[in-house]
Amino acid sequence: MANETETPVMDSEASNQEYEVIHSKSPVFYDLYERKSELKHQTHYCPGCGHGIAHKLIAEALEDLGVQDRTIFVSPVGCSVFAYYYFDVGNVQVAHGRAPAAATGLKRACPESMVISYQGDGDLAAIGTAEIVHAANRGEKITVFFLNNAIYGMTGGQMAPTTLVGEKSTTSPFGRRPVNEGFPLHMAELLATLVAPVYIERVALCDNKNIMKARRAVRKALELQKNGAGFTFVEILSPCPTIWGKDPVEARRWVYEKMVPVFPLNVFRDCEPQMPVNNAPPQGPVSDVLEITAKAESEKKSTQEHHHHFKDLSIKIAGFGGQGVLLLGQLLTEMGMREGLEVSWLPSYGPEMRSGSAHCHVCISKERIGSPLVSHPNVLIALNELSLRKFASQVPADGLILYNRDRLPDDFEKPPAHVICIPAAEIADKLGSAKAANIVMMGALLEETECLSAATAMNVIQDKVKKVALLEIDRQALTAGRLFIDHEAHIGAVSQPDGFAE
Ligand SMILES: Cc1ncc(C[n+]2csc(CCOP(=O)(O)OP(=O)(O)O)c2C)c(N)n1
Ligand code: SF4
């Protein structure tokens, strides 16, 4: 974490005392930049680039405010993509334009953190326009530093939304023409039309006096966030000597002479938070908010009676759209949840609503689930032949395959896993609806593996199925699936190409 403040050191090569080299940087920066050996004391930015100055101002403000250990820096895509090599804080690097959305999530999940969204003008004002506008409009309690250098730096000088009228870029080689490319976007002014932001200022890195003003603005924005105020935004007009084809001194002058008249320096908003304080969303465990706690309570009895003999169970359910593939996964996760287990459900399906292939991944575990993806299922429920052929090889030898037919296809090589063939669709059809085949499979799964209690299954089905006639069929289907395992399939039997039918 925080490095100790460096004391000035003597350059060993200057031991003849001609001069003293002083390395002094904020402890908010890493001591060494480990990216490339030749860059260990310097950043990757071009000489005279505004990013380096802005970084310094931010680091010093974080240091002064004593918040380094609770700061999360969200770096963008653009020249500042590598900001995480420099700031010794929590770092998250996000996709182009998405920084305010990621910052929103971070701040909401960790409200005590100081969350900084740092973005260039291509990132914030082009691809990320929606994210910044909505984060500002929601009054997210984050600080956004917007580096406006009127160009796309990293990608070699394409026109940005902030490119000046007449300014040449690789994509406006004759200079930006409003009739073709529109006018420069004034982000500070645009955001200042919104009610929620508490602080919006534009500053410029064009001379020492203005850099000091920028320093104050950066500090103020962070201080407001520290005090829990609301959305704060500092637009920083910044030189990009390399792409502009100027030396650092000329580039700074260009900021002052060309950019400032178009993007006037101003405090556009400095006010008390406008957000009503008394309409906070309901806080509390998700299970309370979704009103499933009461149901879970009622499930407690059956849970206590039901012994979960597995540590974690990963299930893949596959078939085609319309077979209730995804629903079966949802029912199982709901059951697991009600029995106090960790659960996840991950669907995967094509654009077709009916007949397209669909599958879902279900994890039910006594421990927290690392990933909802099931690559090697303990259990495969294959509701059609295609799914059997596609996924059977993923199931390990000690796993289980429940296949919705009375026998395996003749040309299908017996997989190593234990296979039970169940004519679930036929059973369900006889009960009144072939659609209940998924519930027959559920009954079979519960009876074969005893993973969850049948009583919980009945309760979940009762809560989820609204049509009375269908509910009755589902009840019978659940029982039929269990009976099939008890009477027609041999528990522990090895897989048979011709299934378990008599
Ligand atoms: C989704 C996506 N679209 C486009 C790009 C290409 N891209 C990388 S950086 C960039 C623009 C960077 O310009 P700016 O945000 O102004 O930052 P600067 O480099 O000038 O600091 C673009 C378009 C990308 N990486 N990802
Ligand atoms: S290209 Fe421009 S913005 Fe990028 S590092 Fe160089 S000077 Fe800075």
XYZ file of C-alpha atoms and ligand atoms in Angstrom:
536
model
C 0.000 0.000 0.000
C 1.243 3.465 0.757
C 4.904 3.933 0.129
C 6.927 5.836 2.596
C 7.496 9.406 1.519
C 10.745 9.569 -0.353
C 13.454 11.743 0.926
C 15.593 13.588 -1.620
C 18.482 11.362 -2.700
C 21.816 12.128 -4.219
C 22.358 10.907 -7.737
C 25.241 8.460 -7.402
C 26.751 9.572 -10.684
C 26.694 13.163 -9.500
C 28.785 12.326 -6.495
C 31.146 15.099 -7.458
C 28.409 17.310 -5.906
C 27.891 19.360 -9.055
C 24.156 19.047 -8.649
C 21.576 17.106 -6.730
C 18.841 15.063 -8.404
C 15.665 14.986 -6.372
C 13.149 12.212 -7.013
C 10.095 13.266 -5.163
C 6.653 12.086 -5.991
C 3.468 11.610 -4.085
C 3.320 8.320 -2.176
C 0.011 7.783 -3.965
C 2.211 6.807 -6.916
C 4.132 3.549 -6.920
C 7.759 3.953 -6.089
C 8.820 2.107 -9.229
C 6.757 1.712 -12.352
C 7.211 -1.935 -13.160
C 5.953 -1.781 -16.698
C 9.225 -1.564 -18.565
C 12.673 -1.409 -17.089
C 13.555 1.709 -19.054
C 10.362 3.402 -17.794
C 10.672 2.479 -14.158
C 10.900 6.083 -12.989
C 8.723 7.678 -15.636
C 5.353 7.249 -17.223
C 4.606 6.159 -20.789
C 3.163 9.577 -21.646
C 4.818 11.800 -24.251
C 6.842 14.783 -23.021
C 4.494 17.700 -22.367
C 1.366 15.536 -22.223
C -1.390 16.742 -19.903
C -2.133 13.274 -18.539
C 1.059 13.258 -16.464
C 0.213 16.630 -14.902
C -3.373 15.589 -14.198
C -2.133 12.369 -12.565
C 0.152 14.383 -10.334
C -2.657 16.710 -9.261
C -4.918 13.778 -8.454
C -2.188 11.890 -6.545
C -1.359 14.951 -4.462
C -5.019 15.597 -3.649
C -5.538 11.970 -2.589
C -2.464 12.211 -0.420
C -3.610 15.483 1.176
C -7.062 14.075 1.855
C -5.568 10.904 3.368
C -7.754 8.613 1.273
C -5.212 6.585 -0.681
C -6.125 3.309 1.004
C -9.782 3.630 0.123
C -9.493 4.985 -3.406
C -10.531 3.041 -6.494
C -9.246 4.461 -9.761
C -11.169 3.464 -12.868
C -8.944 3.906 -15.892
C -10.329 4.174 -19.417
C -9.251 3.112 -22.867
C -7.045 5.788 -24.388
C -3.534 7.007 -23.660
C -4.323 6.802 -19.927
C -5.234 3.112 -20.127
C -2.107 2.307 -18.104
C -2.921 4.645 -15.192
C -2.935 1.545 -12.996
C 0.820 1.211 -13.445
C 1.274 4.444 -11.554
C -1.401 4.885 -8.882
C -0.868 2.805 -5.775
C -4.606 2.585 -5.101
C -7.353 0.113 -6.011
C -7.358 -0.041 -9.806
C -9.933 -1.202 -12.319
C -9.412 -0.846 -16.053
C -12.613 -0.880 -18.062
C -13.816 -0.990 -21.655
C -13.918 2.146 -23.758
C -16.497 4.628 -22.446
C -17.825 2.429 -19.663
C -15.888 3.991 -16.768
C -18.837 5.888 -15.186
C -20.948 2.718 -15.251
C -18.181 0.660 -13.650
C -17.555 3.466 -11.154
C -21.261 3.473 -10.309
C -21.160 -0.210 -9.446
C -17.989 0.169 -7.406
C -19.300 3.142 -5.443
C -22.628 1.500 -4.723
C -20.966 -1.717 -3.631
C -18.302 0.087 -1.578
C -19.868 3.397 -0.510
C -16.936 4.180 1.786
C -14.535 4.155 -1.165
C -13.384 7.163 -3.122
C -14.174 6.252 -6.718
C -12.520 8.111 -9.580
C -13.514 7.766 -13.206
C -10.688 9.086 -15.379
C -11.495 9.510 -19.068
C -10.333 11.091 -22.307
C -12.635 12.933 -24.687
C -12.966 10.038 -27.123
C -13.786 7.743 -24.252
C -16.196 10.039 -22.389
C -17.763 12.218 -25.070
C -18.015 9.748 -27.976
C -18.496 6.067 -27.175
C -19.263 6.793 -23.510
C -21.762 9.643 -23.889
C -24.633 7.601 -22.496
C -22.694 6.388 -19.461
C -21.502 9.820 -18.381
C -24.875 11.519 -18.914
C -26.767 8.894 -16.942
C -24.219 8.632 -14.133
C -24.384 12.423 -13.763
C -28.160 12.417 -13.991
C -28.396 9.786 -11.252
C -26.073 11.894 -9.123
C -23.677 9.020 -8.534
C -21.293 9.963 -5.751
C -18.205 9.574 -7.895
C -15.619 12.004 -9.259
C -15.016 12.154 -12.984
C -11.844 13.688 -14.386
C -12.380 14.414 -18.057
C -9.154 14.993 -20.007
C -10.144 16.994 -23.050
C -7.307 17.188 -25.580
C -9.638 17.686 -28.561
C -8.387 14.532 -30.283
C -8.085 10.756 -30.049
C -4.514 10.450 -28.804
C -3.927 6.751 -28.399
C -5.222 5.693 -31.793
C -3.240 8.278 -33.721
C -5.296 11.439 -34.022
C -8.839 10.784 -35.198
C -11.445 13.511 -34.724
C -13.011 13.606 -31.254
C -16.398 15.131 -30.383
C -14.368 17.968 -28.861
C -12.177 18.631 -31.918
C -12.301 22.343 -32.729
C -13.996 23.706 -35.825
C -11.334 23.827 -38.533
C -8.952 21.554 -36.588
C -7.368 18.893 -38.755
C -7.363 15.271 -37.721
C -6.801 12.021 -39.587
C -10.561 11.702 -40.034
C -11.153 15.393 -40.778
C -8.118 16.089 -42.976
C -9.571 19.357 -44.270
C -10.452 20.543 -40.788
C -13.643 19.903 -38.842
C -16.644 21.333 -40.652
C -19.838 21.751 -38.617
C -21.938 21.047 -41.691
C -20.377 17.600 -41.900
C -19.160 16.743 -38.404
C -21.209 18.998 -36.153
C -19.897 21.380 -33.500
C -17.573 20.558 -30.592
C -19.403 19.020 -27.653
C -19.309 21.042 -24.453
C -19.543 18.330 -21.856
C -19.304 20.527 -18.761
C -22.118 22.781 -20.003
C -24.164 19.777 -21.116
C -23.925 18.076 -17.719
C -24.655 21.376 -15.997
C -28.187 21.240 -17.450
C -28.862 18.264 -15.166
C -30.257 18.647 -11.674
C -28.189 16.107 -9.765
C -24.493 17.068 -10.134
C -23.053 19.064 -7.239
C -19.838 20.309 -8.770
C -18.774 20.906 -12.371
C -15.743 22.950 -13.329
C -13.577 23.329 -16.422
C -9.882 24.075 -15.996
C -6.884 24.139 -18.337
C -3.322 22.861 -18.125
C -1.954 25.768 -20.133
C 0.280 27.672 -17.698
C 1.317 27.508 -14.077
C -1.451 29.781 -12.875
C -4.102 27.648 -14.513
C -2.462 24.452 -13.351
C -2.804 25.740 -9.802
C -6.488 26.398 -10.476
C -6.788 22.872 -11.825
C -5.114 21.624 -8.646
C -7.766 23.339 -6.544
C -10.609 21.987 -8.703
C -9.278 18.419 -8.519
C -8.909 18.706 -4.776
C -12.352 20.248 -4.313
C -14.069 17.532 -6.350
C -12.395 14.805 -4.305
C -13.094 16.586 -1.051
C -16.781 16.789 -1.947
C -16.818 13.087 -2.657
C -15.045 12.422 0.631
C -17.835 14.361 2.356
C -20.449 12.246 0.565
C -21.803 15.137 -1.522
C -22.681 13.747 -4.964
C -21.589 13.711 -8.588
C -18.481 15.831 -9.228
C -16.922 16.516 -12.614
C -13.761 18.345 -13.624
C -13.053 18.898 -17.308
C -9.340 19.437 -17.825
C -8.223 21.023 -21.114
C -5.020 19.221 -21.787
C -2.137 19.454 -24.290
C -1.373 16.573 -26.641
C 1.891 17.769 -28.253
C 2.507 14.555 -30.172
C -0.713 14.356 -32.115
C -1.018 18.094 -32.504
C 2.496 18.113 -33.988
C 3.741 20.794 -31.609
C 6.454 21.018 -29.021
C 5.309 21.029 -25.385
C 5.544 24.816 -25.005
C 3.614 25.495 -28.223
C 1.046 22.893 -27.226
C 0.383 24.603 -23.921
C 0.010 27.913 -25.744
C -2.429 26.275 -28.156
C -4.590 25.169 -25.216
C -4.749 28.743 -24.010
C -5.178 30.457 -27.356
C -7.383 27.988 -29.242
C -9.132 25.735 -26.780
C -10.022 28.109 -23.956
C -12.063 30.473 -26.197
C -14.137 27.487 -27.361
C -14.290 25.789 -23.949
C -14.505 28.674 -21.469
C -13.029 28.057 -18.033
C -15.751 28.274 -15.455
C -17.385 26.782 -12.417
C -20.653 25.602 -13.925
C -22.086 24.044 -10.799
C -21.210 24.345 -7.146
C -24.220 23.653 -5.019
C -25.699 21.577 -2.263
C -26.871 18.102 -3.279
C -30.294 18.258 -4.897
C -31.132 14.634 -4.276
C -34.050 14.046 -1.915
C -32.639 12.263 1.109
C -35.750 10.430 2.194
C -36.376 8.170 -0.763
C -33.479 5.794 -0.483
C -34.174 2.394 -2.024
C -35.134 -0.391 0.370
C -32.004 -1.678 2.042
C -31.597 -5.191 3.329
C -30.845 -8.697 2.189
C -32.008 -9.379 -1.369
C -34.043 -12.320 -0.072
C -36.064 -9.910 2.124
C -36.578 -7.392 -0.667
C -37.759 -10.155 -3.015
C -39.963 -11.497 -0.225
C -38.509 -14.958 -0.377
C -37.416 -15.030 3.250
C -40.857 -16.092 4.443
C -40.941 -18.877 1.890
C -37.451 -19.953 2.877
C -38.646 -20.107 6.497
C -41.498 -22.377 5.547
C -38.991 -24.554 3.705
C -36.775 -24.801 6.771
C -38.522 -27.847 8.123
C -37.996 -29.911 5.007
C -34.429 -28.594 4.782
C -33.688 -29.703 8.296
C -35.044 -33.088 7.472
C -33.192 -33.215 4.170
C -29.529 -34.035 4.381
C -27.476 -32.502 1.556
C -24.892 -35.168 1.010
C -23.051 -33.289 -1.740
C -20.669 -30.328 -1.469
C -21.569 -28.886 -4.809
C -23.620 -30.040 -7.719
C -23.240 -28.707 -11.227
C -26.032 -29.464 -13.612
C -26.405 -28.824 -17.306
C -29.920 -28.949 -18.721
C -30.198 -28.949 -22.483
C -32.850 -29.338 -25.127
C -34.730 -27.101 -27.515
C -36.786 -23.980 -26.863
C -40.279 -24.818 -25.635
C -39.224 -27.882 -23.595
C -38.937 -25.889 -20.392
C -35.145 -26.201 -20.315
C -34.541 -22.824 -18.710
C -37.574 -23.142 -16.431
C -36.330 -26.446 -15.039
C -33.043 -24.713 -14.193
C -34.880 -21.882 -12.497
C -36.998 -24.258 -10.451
C -33.927 -26.136 -9.266
C -32.118 -22.948 -8.274
C -35.203 -21.702 -6.433
C -35.371 -25.024 -4.595
C -31.692 -24.855 -3.679
C -32.132 -21.288 -2.463
C -35.070 -22.262 -0.295
C -33.034 -25.061 1.218
C -30.396 -22.545 2.243
C -27.813 -23.441 -0.412
C -25.794 -21.192 -2.725
C -27.185 -21.278 -6.247
C -26.567 -19.893 -9.721
C -28.411 -20.175 -13.010
C -26.896 -19.229 -16.336
C -29.009 -19.542 -19.480
C -27.703 -19.895 -23.008
C -30.004 -19.812 -25.993
C -30.235 -18.552 -29.533
C -32.547 -15.899 -30.941
C -35.301 -18.404 -31.739
C -38.066 -18.554 -29.132
C -39.200 -22.040 -30.179
C -37.260 -25.028 -31.457
C -33.831 -23.429 -31.269
C -31.347 -25.170 -29.007
C -31.223 -23.960 -25.440
C -29.325 -24.953 -22.355
C -28.653 -23.674 -18.892
C -26.004 -24.119 -16.250
C -27.143 -24.663 -12.685
C -24.847 -24.712 -9.667
C -26.119 -25.744 -6.254
C -23.537 -25.675 -3.534
C -22.934 -25.562 0.183
C -20.167 -23.051 -0.483
C -19.948 -19.802 -2.419
C -19.985 -20.394 -6.159
C -16.886 -19.210 -7.997
C -18.283 -19.339 -11.513
C -21.788 -20.022 -12.788
C -20.345 -21.715 -15.865
C -20.692 -25.504 -15.904
C -18.104 -27.057 -18.210
C -18.041 -30.545 -16.636
C -21.483 -31.224 -15.186
C -22.067 -33.830 -12.465
C -25.492 -34.159 -13.994
C -26.628 -33.702 -17.574
C -30.343 -33.565 -18.236
C -30.594 -34.058 -21.989
C -34.092 -33.357 -23.203
C -33.292 -34.198 -26.809
C -30.864 -36.282 -28.831
C -28.850 -33.313 -30.063
C -28.085 -32.279 -26.488
C -27.108 -35.815 -25.550
C -24.679 -35.989 -28.448
C -23.330 -32.513 -27.744
C -22.818 -32.654 -23.988
C -22.563 -36.330 -22.874
C -18.778 -36.362 -23.233
C -18.496 -33.475 -20.753
C -19.899 -35.597 -17.914
C -17.211 -37.425 -15.883
C -17.401 -41.176 -15.223
C -18.935 -40.697 -11.788
C -21.541 -38.288 -13.189
C -25.120 -38.906 -14.214
C -26.948 -38.423 -17.511
C -30.741 -38.343 -17.583
C -31.908 -38.743 -21.170
C -35.423 -38.017 -22.329
C -36.014 -41.235 -24.350
C -36.538 -44.881 -23.558
C -33.189 -45.864 -25.062
C -29.954 -44.356 -26.320
C -29.598 -43.884 -30.099
C -28.299 -47.088 -31.716
C -25.174 -45.473 -33.108
C -24.369 -43.589 -29.904
C -21.266 -44.767 -28.126
C -21.949 -45.433 -24.461
C -20.491 -42.533 -22.448
C -18.467 -43.281 -19.292
C -21.073 -41.652 -17.039
C -24.061 -43.454 -15.524
C -26.985 -43.057 -17.931
C -30.672 -43.371 -17.203
C -33.091 -43.258 -20.113
C -36.548 -42.009 -19.177
C -39.361 -41.631 -21.707
C -40.271 -38.384 -19.963
C -42.165 -36.832 -22.876
C -44.344 -39.949 -23.227
C -44.990 -40.101 -19.498
C -45.927 -36.418 -19.436
C -48.089 -36.810 -22.520
C -50.084 -39.570 -20.832
C -50.597 -37.277 -17.855
C -52.124 -34.607 -20.097
C -49.262 -32.400 -21.366
C -45.968 -33.321 -23.008
C -44.729 -29.961 -21.708
C -44.394 -31.488 -18.248
C -41.508 -33.708 -19.428
C -39.092 -31.351 -17.692
C -40.885 -31.952 -14.372
C -40.739 -35.738 -14.922
C -36.984 -35.251 -15.301
C -36.908 -33.215 -12.128
C -38.651 -36.006 -10.227
C -36.137 -38.501 -11.611
C -33.214 -36.282 -10.628
C -34.480 -35.867 -7.070
C -35.122 -39.567 -6.631
C -31.861 -40.693 -8.181
C -29.545 -38.204 -6.481
C -31.569 -37.137 -3.416
C -29.957 -33.748 -3.900
C -32.986 -31.692 -2.836
C -36.213 -32.520 -1.087
C -39.313 -33.494 -3.061
C -41.407 -31.435 -0.630
C -39.486 -28.299 -1.592
C -40.013 -29.164 -5.251
C -43.760 -29.423 -4.727
C -43.846 -26.055 -2.927
C -41.791 -24.316 -5.608
C -43.924 -25.738 -8.403
C -47.049 -24.645 -6.540
C -45.697 -21.092 -6.250
C -44.516 -20.841 -9.827
C -47.233 -22.535 -11.852
C -50.252 -20.299 -12.032
C -52.606 -22.455 -14.158
C -54.486 -24.872 -11.910
C -54.813 -27.611 -14.564
C -51.103 -27.476 -15.364
C -50.209 -27.456 -11.689
C -51.992 -30.747 -11.198
C -50.209 -32.274 -14.192
C -46.861 -31.037 -12.855
C -47.533 -32.573 -9.449
C -48.255 -35.896 -11.075
C -45.250 -35.529 -13.383
C -42.935 -35.013 -10.422
C -44.260 -38.154 -8.779
C -44.094 -40.097 -12.045
C -40.423 -39.190 -12.489
C -39.648 -40.399 -8.971
C -41.643 -43.611 -9.430
C -39.873 -44.329 -12.690
C -36.538 -44.329 -10.881
C -37.920 -46.466 -8.059
C -39.631 -49.079 -10.181
C -38.337 -49.031 -13.717
C -34.750 -47.852 -13.542
C -32.363 -49.774 -11.346
C -30.637 -47.523 -8.871
C -26.916 -47.784 -9.406
C -27.351 -49.809 -12.584
C -24.749 -49.338 -15.282
C -25.887 -47.580 -18.401
C -27.579 -49.761 -20.967
C -27.845 -48.930 -24.640
C -31.459 -49.982 -24.475
C -32.259 -47.922 -21.377
C -34.028 -49.280 -18.342
C -37.388 -50.137 -19.844
C -38.475 -53.680 -19.096
C -15.014 -0.404 -28.070
C -13.765 0.255 -28.604
N -13.879 1.096 -29.644
C -12.791 1.729 -30.119
C -11.564 1.503 -29.536
C -10.349 2.173 -30.115
N -9.882 3.287 -29.281
C -8.904 3.098 -28.386
S -8.483 4.520 -27.606
C -9.591 5.404 -28.523
C -9.734 6.886 -28.368
C -8.893 7.468 -27.312
O -9.063 8.843 -27.275
P -9.373 9.633 -25.962
O -10.457 8.974 -25.193
O -9.609 11.059 -26.329
O -8.073 9.458 -25.068
P -6.571 9.951 -25.339
O -5.888 8.764 -25.964
O -6.611 11.144 -26.219
O -6.077 10.234 -23.976
C -10.275 4.586 -29.406
C -11.302 5.041 -30.346
C -11.491 0.611 -28.458
N -10.346 0.354 -27.829
N -12.609 -0.003 -28.003
S -0.460 10.986 -27.744
Fe -1.101 12.888 -26.774
S -2.473 12.296 -25.135
Fe -1.327 10.472 -25.751
S 0.427 10.393 -24.393
Fe 1.075 11.480 -26.211
S 0.720 13.614 -25.777
Fe -0.411 12.445 -24.293
